[in-house]
Coordinates of N, CA, C and O in Angstrom, one line a residue:
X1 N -32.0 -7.7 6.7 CA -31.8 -7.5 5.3 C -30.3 -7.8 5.0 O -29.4 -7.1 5.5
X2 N -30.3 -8.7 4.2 CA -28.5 -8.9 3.7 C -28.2 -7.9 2.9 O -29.1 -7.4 2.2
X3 N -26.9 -7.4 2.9 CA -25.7 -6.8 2.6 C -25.8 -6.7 1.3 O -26.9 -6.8 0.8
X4 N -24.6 -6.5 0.4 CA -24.1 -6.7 -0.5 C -22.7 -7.2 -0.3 O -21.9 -6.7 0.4
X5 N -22.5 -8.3 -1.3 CA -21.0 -9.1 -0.6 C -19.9 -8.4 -1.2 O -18.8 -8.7 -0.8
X6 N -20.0 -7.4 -2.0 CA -19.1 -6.4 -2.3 C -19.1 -4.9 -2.0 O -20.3 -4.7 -1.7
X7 N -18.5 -4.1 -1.9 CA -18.8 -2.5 -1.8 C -17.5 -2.0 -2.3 O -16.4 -2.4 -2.1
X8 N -18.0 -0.8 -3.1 CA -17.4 -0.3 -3.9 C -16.3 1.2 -3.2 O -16.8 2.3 -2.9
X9 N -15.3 1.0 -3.2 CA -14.7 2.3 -3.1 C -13.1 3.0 -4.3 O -12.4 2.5 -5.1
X10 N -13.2 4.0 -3.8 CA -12.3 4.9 -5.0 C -11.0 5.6 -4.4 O -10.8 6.1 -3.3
X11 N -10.3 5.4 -5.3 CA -8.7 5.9 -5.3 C -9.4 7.1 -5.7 O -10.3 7.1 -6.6
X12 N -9.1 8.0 -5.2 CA -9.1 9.2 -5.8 C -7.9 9.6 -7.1 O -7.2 8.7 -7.6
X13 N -7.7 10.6 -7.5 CA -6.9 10.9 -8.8 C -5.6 11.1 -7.4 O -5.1 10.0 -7.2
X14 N -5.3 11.8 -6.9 CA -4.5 12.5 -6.2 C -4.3 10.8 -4.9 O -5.1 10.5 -4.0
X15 N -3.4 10.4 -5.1 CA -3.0 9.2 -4.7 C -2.6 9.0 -3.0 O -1.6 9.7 -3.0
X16 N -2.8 8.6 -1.8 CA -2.3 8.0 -0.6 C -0.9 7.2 -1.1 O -1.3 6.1 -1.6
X17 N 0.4 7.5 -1.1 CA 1.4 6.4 -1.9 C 2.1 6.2 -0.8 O 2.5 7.2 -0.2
X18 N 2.4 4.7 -0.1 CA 2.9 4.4 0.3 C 4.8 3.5 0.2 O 4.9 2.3 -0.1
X19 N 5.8 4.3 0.6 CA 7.1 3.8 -0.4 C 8.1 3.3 1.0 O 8.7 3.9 1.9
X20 N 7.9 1.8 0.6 CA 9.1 1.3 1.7 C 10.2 -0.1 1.2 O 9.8 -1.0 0.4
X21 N 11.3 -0.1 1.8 CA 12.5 -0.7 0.7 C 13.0 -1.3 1.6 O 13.4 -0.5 2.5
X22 N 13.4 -2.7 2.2 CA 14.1 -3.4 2.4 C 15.6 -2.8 2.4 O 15.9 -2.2 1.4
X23 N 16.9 -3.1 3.8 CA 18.3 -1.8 3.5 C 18.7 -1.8 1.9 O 19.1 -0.9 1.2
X24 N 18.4 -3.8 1.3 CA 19.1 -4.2 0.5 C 18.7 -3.2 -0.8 O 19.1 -3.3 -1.9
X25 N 17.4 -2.3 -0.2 CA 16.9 -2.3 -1.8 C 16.4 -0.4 -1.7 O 15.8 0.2 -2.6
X26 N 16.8 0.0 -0.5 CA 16.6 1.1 -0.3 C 17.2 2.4 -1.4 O 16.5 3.3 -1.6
X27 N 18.6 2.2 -1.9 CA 19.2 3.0 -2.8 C 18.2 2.6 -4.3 O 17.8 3.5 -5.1
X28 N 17.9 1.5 -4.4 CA 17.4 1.1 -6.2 C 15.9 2.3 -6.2 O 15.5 3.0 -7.1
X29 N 14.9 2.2 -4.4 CA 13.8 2.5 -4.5 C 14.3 4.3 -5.0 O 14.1 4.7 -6.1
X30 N 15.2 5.1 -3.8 CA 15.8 6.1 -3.7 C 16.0 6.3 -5.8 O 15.0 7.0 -6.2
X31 N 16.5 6.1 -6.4 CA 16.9 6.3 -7.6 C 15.6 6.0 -8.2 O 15.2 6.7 -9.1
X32 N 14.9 5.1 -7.7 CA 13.6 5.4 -8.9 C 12.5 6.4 -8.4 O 11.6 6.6 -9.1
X33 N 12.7 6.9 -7.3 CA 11.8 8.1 -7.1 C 12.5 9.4 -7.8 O 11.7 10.3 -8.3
X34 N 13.6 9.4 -7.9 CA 14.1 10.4 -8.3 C 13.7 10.5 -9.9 O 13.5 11.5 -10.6
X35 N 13.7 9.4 -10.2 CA 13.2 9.0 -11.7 C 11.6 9.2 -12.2 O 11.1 9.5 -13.2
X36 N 11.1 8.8 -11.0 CA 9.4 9.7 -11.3 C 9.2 10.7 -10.2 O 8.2 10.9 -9.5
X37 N 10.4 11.2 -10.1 CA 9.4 12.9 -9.1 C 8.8 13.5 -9.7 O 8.1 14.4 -9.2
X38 N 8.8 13.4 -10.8 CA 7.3 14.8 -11.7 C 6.2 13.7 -11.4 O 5.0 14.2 -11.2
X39 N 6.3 12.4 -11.4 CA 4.4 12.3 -11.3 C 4.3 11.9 -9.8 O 3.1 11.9 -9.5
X40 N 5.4 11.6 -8.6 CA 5.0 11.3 -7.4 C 5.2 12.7 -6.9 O 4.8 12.7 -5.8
X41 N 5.7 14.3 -7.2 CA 4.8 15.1 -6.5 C 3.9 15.9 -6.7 O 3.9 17.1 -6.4
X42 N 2.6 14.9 -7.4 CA 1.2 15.6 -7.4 C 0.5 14.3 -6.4 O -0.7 14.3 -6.4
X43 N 1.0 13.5 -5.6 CA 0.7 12.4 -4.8 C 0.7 12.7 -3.3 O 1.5 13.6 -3.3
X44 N 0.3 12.5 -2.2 CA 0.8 11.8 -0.8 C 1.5 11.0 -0.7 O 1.0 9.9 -0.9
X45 N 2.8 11.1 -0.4 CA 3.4 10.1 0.3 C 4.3 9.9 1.9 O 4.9 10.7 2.7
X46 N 3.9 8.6 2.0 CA 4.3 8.1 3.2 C 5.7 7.1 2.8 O 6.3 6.8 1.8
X47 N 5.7 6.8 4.1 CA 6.7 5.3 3.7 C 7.4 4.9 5.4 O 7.0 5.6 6.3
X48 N 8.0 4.1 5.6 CA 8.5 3.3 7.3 C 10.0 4.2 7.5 O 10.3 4.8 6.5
X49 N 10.5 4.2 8.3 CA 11.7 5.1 8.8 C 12.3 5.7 7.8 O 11.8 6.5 7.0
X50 N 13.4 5.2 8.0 CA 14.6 5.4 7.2 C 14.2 4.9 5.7 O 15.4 5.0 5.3
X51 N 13.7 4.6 4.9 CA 12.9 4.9 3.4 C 12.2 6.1 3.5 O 12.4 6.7 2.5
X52 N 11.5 6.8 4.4 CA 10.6 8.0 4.5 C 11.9 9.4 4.5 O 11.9 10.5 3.8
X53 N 12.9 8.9 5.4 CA 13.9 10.3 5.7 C 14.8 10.0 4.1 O 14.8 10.7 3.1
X54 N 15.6 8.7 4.2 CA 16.2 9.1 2.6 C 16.0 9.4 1.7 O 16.8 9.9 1.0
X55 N 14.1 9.4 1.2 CA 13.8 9.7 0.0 C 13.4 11.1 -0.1 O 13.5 11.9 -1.0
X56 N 13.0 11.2 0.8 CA 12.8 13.2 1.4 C 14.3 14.1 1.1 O 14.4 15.2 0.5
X57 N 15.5 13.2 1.9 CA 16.7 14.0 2.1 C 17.6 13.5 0.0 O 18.7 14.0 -0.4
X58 N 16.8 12.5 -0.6 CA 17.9 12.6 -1.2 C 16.6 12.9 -3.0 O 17.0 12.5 -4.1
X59 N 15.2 13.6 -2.7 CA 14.1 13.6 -3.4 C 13.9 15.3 -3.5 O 13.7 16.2 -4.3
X60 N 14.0 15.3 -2.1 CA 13.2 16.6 -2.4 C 11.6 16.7 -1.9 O 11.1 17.7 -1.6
X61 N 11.1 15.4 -1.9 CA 9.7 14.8 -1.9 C 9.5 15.2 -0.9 O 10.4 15.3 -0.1
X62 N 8.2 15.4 -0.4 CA 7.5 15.0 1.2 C 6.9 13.9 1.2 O 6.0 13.6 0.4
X63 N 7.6 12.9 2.6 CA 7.6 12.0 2.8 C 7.4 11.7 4.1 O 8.4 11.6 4.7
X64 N 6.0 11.4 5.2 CA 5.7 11.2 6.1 C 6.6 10.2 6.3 O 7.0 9.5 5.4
X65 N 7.0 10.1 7.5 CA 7.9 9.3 8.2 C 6.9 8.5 9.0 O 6.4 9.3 9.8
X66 N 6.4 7.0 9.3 CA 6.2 6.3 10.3 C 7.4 5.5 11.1 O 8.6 5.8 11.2
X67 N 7.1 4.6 11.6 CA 8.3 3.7 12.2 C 8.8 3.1 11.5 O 8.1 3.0 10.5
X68 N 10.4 2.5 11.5 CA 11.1 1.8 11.0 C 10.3 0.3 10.8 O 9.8 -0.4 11.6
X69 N 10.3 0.0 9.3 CA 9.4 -1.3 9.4 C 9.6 -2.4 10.6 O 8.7 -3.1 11.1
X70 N 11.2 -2.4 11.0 CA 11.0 -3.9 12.2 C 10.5 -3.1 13.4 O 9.9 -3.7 14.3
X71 N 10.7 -1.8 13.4 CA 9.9 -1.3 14.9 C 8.2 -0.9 14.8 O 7.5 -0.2 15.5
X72 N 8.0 -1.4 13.7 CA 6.7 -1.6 13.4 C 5.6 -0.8 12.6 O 4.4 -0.8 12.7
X73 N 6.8 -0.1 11.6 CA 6.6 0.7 10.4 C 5.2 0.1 9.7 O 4.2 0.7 9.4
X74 N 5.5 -1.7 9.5 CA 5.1 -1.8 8.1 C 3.5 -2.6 8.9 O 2.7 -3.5 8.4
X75 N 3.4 -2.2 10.0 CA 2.1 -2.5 10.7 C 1.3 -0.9 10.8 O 0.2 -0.5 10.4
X76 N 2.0 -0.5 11.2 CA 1.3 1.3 10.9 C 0.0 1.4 9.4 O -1.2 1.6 9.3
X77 N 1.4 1.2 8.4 CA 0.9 1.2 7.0 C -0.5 0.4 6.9 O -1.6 0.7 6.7
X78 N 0.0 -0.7 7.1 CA -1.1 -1.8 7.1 C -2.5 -1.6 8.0 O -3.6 -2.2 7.8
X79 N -2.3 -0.8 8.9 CA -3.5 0.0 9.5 C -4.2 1.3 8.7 O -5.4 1.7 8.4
X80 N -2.8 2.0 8.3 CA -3.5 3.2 7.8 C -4.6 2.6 6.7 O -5.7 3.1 6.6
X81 N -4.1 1.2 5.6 CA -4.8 0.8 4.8 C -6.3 0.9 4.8 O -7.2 1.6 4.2
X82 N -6.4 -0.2 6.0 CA -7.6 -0.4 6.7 C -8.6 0.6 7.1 O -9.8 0.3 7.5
X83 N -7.8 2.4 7.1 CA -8.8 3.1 7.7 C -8.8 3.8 6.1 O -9.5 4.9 6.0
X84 N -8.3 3.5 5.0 CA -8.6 3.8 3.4 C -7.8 5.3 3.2 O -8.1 6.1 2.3
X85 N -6.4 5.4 4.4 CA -5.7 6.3 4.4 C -4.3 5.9 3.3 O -3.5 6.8 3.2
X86 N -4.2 4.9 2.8 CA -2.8 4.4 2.3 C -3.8 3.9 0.6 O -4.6 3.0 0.9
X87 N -4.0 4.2 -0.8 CA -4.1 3.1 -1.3 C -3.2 3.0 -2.3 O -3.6 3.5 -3.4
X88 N -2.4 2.6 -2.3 CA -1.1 2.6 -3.5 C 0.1 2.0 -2.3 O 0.2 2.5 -1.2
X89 N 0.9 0.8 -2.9 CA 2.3 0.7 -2.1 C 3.3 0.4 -2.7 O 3.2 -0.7 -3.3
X90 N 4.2 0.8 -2.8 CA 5.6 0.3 -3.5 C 6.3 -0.4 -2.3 O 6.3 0.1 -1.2
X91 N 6.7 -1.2 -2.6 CA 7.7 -2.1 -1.5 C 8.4 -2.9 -2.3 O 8.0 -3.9 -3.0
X92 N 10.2 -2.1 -2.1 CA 11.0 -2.7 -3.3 C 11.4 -3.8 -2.1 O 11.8 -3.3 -1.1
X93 N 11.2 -5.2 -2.1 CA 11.6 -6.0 -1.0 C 13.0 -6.7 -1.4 O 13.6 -6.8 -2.4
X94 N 13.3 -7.0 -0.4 CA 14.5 -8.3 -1.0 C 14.4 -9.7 -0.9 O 14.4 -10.2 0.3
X95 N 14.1 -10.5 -1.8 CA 13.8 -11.8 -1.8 C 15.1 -12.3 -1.6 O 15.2 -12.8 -2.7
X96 N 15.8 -12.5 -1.1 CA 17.5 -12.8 -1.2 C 18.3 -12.6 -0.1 O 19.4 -13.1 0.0
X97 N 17.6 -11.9 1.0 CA 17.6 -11.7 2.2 C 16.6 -12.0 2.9 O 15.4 -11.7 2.6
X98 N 17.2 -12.8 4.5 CA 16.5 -13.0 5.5 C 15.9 -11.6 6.3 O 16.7 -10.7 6.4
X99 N 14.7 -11.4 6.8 CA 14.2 -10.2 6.9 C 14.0 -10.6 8.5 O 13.3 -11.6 8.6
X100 N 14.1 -10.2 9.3 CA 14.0 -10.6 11.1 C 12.2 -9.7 11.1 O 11.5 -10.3 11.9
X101 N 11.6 -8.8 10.5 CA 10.6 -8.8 10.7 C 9.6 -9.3 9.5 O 8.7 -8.5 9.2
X102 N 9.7 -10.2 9.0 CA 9.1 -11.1 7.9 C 7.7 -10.7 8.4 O 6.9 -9.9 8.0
X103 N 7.5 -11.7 9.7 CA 5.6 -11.7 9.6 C 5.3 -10.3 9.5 O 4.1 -9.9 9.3
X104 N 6.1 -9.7 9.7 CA 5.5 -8.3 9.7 C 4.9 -7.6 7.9 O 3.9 -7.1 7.3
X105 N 6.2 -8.1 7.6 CA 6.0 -7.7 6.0 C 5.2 -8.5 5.3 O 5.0 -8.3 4.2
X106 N 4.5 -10.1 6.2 CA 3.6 -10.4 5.3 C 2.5 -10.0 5.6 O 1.4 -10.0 5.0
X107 N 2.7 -9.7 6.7 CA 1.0 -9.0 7.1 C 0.5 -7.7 6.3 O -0.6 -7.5 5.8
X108 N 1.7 -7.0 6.3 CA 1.1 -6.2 5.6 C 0.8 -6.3 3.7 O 0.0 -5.7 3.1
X109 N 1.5 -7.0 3.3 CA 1.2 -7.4 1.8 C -0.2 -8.1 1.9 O -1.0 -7.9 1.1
X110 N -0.4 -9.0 3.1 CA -2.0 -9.7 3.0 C -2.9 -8.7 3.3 O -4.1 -8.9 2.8
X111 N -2.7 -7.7 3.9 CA -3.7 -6.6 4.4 C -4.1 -5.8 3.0 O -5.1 -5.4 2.6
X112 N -2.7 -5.7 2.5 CA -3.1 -4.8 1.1 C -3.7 -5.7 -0.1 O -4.4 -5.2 -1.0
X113 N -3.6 -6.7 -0.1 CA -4.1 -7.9 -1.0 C -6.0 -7.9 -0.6 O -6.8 -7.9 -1.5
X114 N -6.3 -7.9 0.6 CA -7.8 -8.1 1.2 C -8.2 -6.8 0.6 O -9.3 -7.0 -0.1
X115 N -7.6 -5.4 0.6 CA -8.2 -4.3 0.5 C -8.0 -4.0 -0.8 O -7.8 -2.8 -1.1
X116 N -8.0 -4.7 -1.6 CA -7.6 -4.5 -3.4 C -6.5 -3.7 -3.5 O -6.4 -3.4 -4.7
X117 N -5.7 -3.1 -2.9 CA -4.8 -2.1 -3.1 C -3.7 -2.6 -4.0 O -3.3 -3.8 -4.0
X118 N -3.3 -1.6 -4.9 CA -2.1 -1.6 -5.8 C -0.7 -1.7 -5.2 O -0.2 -0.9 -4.4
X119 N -0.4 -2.7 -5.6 CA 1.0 -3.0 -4.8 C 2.6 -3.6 -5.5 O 2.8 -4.7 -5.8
X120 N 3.6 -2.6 -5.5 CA 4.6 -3.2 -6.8 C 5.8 -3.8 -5.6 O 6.4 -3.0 -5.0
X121 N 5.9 -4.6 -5.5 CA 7.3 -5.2 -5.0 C 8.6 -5.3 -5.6 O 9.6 -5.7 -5.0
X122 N 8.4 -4.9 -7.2 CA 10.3 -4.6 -7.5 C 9.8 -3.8 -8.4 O 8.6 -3.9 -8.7
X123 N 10.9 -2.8 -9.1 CA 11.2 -1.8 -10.1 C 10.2 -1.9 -11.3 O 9.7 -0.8 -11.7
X124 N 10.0 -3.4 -12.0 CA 9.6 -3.4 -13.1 C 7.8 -3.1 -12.9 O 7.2 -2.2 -13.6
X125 N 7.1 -3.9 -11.8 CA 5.9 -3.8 -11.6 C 5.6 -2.4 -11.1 O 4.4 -2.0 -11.3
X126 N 6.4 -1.3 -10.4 CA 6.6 0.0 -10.1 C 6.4 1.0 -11.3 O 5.7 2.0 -11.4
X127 N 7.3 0.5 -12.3 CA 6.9 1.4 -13.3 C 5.9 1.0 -14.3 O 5.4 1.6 -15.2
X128 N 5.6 -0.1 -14.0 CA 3.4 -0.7 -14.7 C 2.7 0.6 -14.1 O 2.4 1.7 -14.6
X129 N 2.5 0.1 -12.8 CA 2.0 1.1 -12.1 C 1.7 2.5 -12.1 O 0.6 3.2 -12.2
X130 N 2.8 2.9 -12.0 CA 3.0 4.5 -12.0 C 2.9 5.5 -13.7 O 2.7 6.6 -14.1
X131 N 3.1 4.0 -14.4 CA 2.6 4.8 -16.1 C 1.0 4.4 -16.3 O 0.2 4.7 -17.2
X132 N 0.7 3.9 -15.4 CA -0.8 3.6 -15.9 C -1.6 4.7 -16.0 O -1.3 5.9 -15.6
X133 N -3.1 4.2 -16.5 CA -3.7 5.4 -17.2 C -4.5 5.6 -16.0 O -5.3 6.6 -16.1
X134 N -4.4 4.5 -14.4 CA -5.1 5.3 -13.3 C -4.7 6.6 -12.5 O -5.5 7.5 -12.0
X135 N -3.0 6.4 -12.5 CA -2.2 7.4 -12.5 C -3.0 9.0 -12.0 O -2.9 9.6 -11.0
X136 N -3.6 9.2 -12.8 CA -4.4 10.6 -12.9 C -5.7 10.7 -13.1 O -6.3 11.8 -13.2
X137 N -6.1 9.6 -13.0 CA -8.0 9.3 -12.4 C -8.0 8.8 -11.6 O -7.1 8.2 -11.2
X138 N -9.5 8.9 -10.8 CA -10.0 8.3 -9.6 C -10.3 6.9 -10.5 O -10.7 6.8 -11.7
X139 N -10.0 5.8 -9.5 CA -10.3 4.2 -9.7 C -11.2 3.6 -8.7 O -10.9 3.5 -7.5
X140 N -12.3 3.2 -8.9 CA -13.0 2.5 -8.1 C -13.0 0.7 -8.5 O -13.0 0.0 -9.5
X141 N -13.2 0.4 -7.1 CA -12.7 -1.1 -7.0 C -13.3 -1.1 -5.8 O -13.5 -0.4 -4.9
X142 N -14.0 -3.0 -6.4 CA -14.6 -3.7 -5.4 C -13.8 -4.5 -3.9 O -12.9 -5.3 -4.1
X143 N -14.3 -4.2 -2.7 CA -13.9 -4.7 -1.7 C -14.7 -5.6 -0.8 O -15.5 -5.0 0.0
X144 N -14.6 -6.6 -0.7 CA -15.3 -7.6 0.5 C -16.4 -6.8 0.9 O -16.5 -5.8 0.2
X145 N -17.3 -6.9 1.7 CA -18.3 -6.2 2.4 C -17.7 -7.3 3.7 O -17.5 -8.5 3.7
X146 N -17.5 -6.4 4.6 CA -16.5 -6.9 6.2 C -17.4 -7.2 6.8 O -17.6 -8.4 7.2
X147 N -18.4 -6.1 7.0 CA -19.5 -5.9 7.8 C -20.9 -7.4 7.7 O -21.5 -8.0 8.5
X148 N -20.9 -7.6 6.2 CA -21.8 -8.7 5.7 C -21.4 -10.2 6.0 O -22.0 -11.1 6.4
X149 N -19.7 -10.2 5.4 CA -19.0 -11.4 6.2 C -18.7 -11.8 7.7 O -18.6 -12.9 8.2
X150 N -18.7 -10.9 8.0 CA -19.0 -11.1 9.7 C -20.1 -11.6 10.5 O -20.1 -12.4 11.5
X151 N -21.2 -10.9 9.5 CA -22.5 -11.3 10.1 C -23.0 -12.6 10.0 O -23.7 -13.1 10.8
X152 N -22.5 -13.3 8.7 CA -23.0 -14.3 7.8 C -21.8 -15.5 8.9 O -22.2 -16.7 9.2
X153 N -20.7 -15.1 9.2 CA -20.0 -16.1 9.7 C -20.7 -16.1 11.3 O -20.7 -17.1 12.0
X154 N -21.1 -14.8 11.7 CA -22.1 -15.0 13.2 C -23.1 -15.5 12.8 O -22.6 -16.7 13.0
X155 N -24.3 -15.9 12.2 CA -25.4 -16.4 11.9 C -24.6 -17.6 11.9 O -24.8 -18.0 13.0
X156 N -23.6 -18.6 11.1 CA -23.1 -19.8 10.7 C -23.4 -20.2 12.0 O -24.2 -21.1 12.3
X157 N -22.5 -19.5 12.8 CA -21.8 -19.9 14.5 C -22.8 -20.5 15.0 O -22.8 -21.6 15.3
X158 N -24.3 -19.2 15.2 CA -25.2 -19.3 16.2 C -26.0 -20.6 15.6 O -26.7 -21.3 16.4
X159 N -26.0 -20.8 14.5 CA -26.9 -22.2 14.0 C -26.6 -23.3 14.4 O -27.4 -24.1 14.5
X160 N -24.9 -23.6 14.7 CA -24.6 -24.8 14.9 C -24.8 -25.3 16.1 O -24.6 -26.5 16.4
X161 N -25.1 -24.5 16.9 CA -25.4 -24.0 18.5 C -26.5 -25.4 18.8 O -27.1 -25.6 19.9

């Protein structure tokens, strides 16, 4: 019996937020949390090293600390995604700077792109986001069916056989 090529799942109201800043952009992210701490602490938040400790020490916020994104923060994240532990990410990036762990940072922007997740990479798309009216409802959104695509590309395989 085939699948369905989509499946449906939900942000809940009460958010998984994931917040991580390039050095160059770490103070801009820092100042705009401070700017929405009344709606990021009714949230979960995470974020990669040193974004997780500054925004905590200079917020107030609780802020799960994973690894420093080049020591493999922003692979963490991009897992947690996948297990439907992360869905929201702010990542104030620096387009203007050479980043030594790039593939890393694209992996994880492709991972949150596959998983429909909401994702702001500078200030202006951050505050789209965070005033919207999902903010404080549960959002449900369509995701690949993994399990159906798998199958359908194993069937492809064994045919050509």
């Amino acid at each position: 019996m085939q699948q369905p090529q989509y499946i449906t799942f939900t942000i809940e109201k009460q958010k998984h937020i994931a917040l991580i800043a390039h050095d160059g952009k770490k103070k801009e992210l820092i100042e705009w949390c401070k700017a929405n701490q009344e709606i990021l602490k009714h949230h979960f938040l995470c974020g990669t090293g040193t974004t997780a400790k500054l925004i905590a020490d200079y917020t107030d916020l609780p802020v799960r600390a994973y690894n420093s994104g080049p020591l493999g923060g922003d692979q963490q994240i991009g897992a947690k995604i996948t297990e439907g532990q992360v869905d929201f990410v702010i990542f104030f990036s620096d387009p203007l700077e050479a980043q030594p762990h790039d593939p890393d940072v694209k992996a994880l922007l492709r991972i949150a792109q596959v998983y429909d997740i909401p994702i702001a990479n500078n200030r202006a798309t951050a505050d789209f986001l965070i005033t919207s009216k999902y903010m404080d409802t549960e959002y449900e959104h369509k995701v690949m069916n993994f399990k159906e695509s798998i199958a359908q590309r194993v069937s492809a395989l064994m045919q050509e056989d």
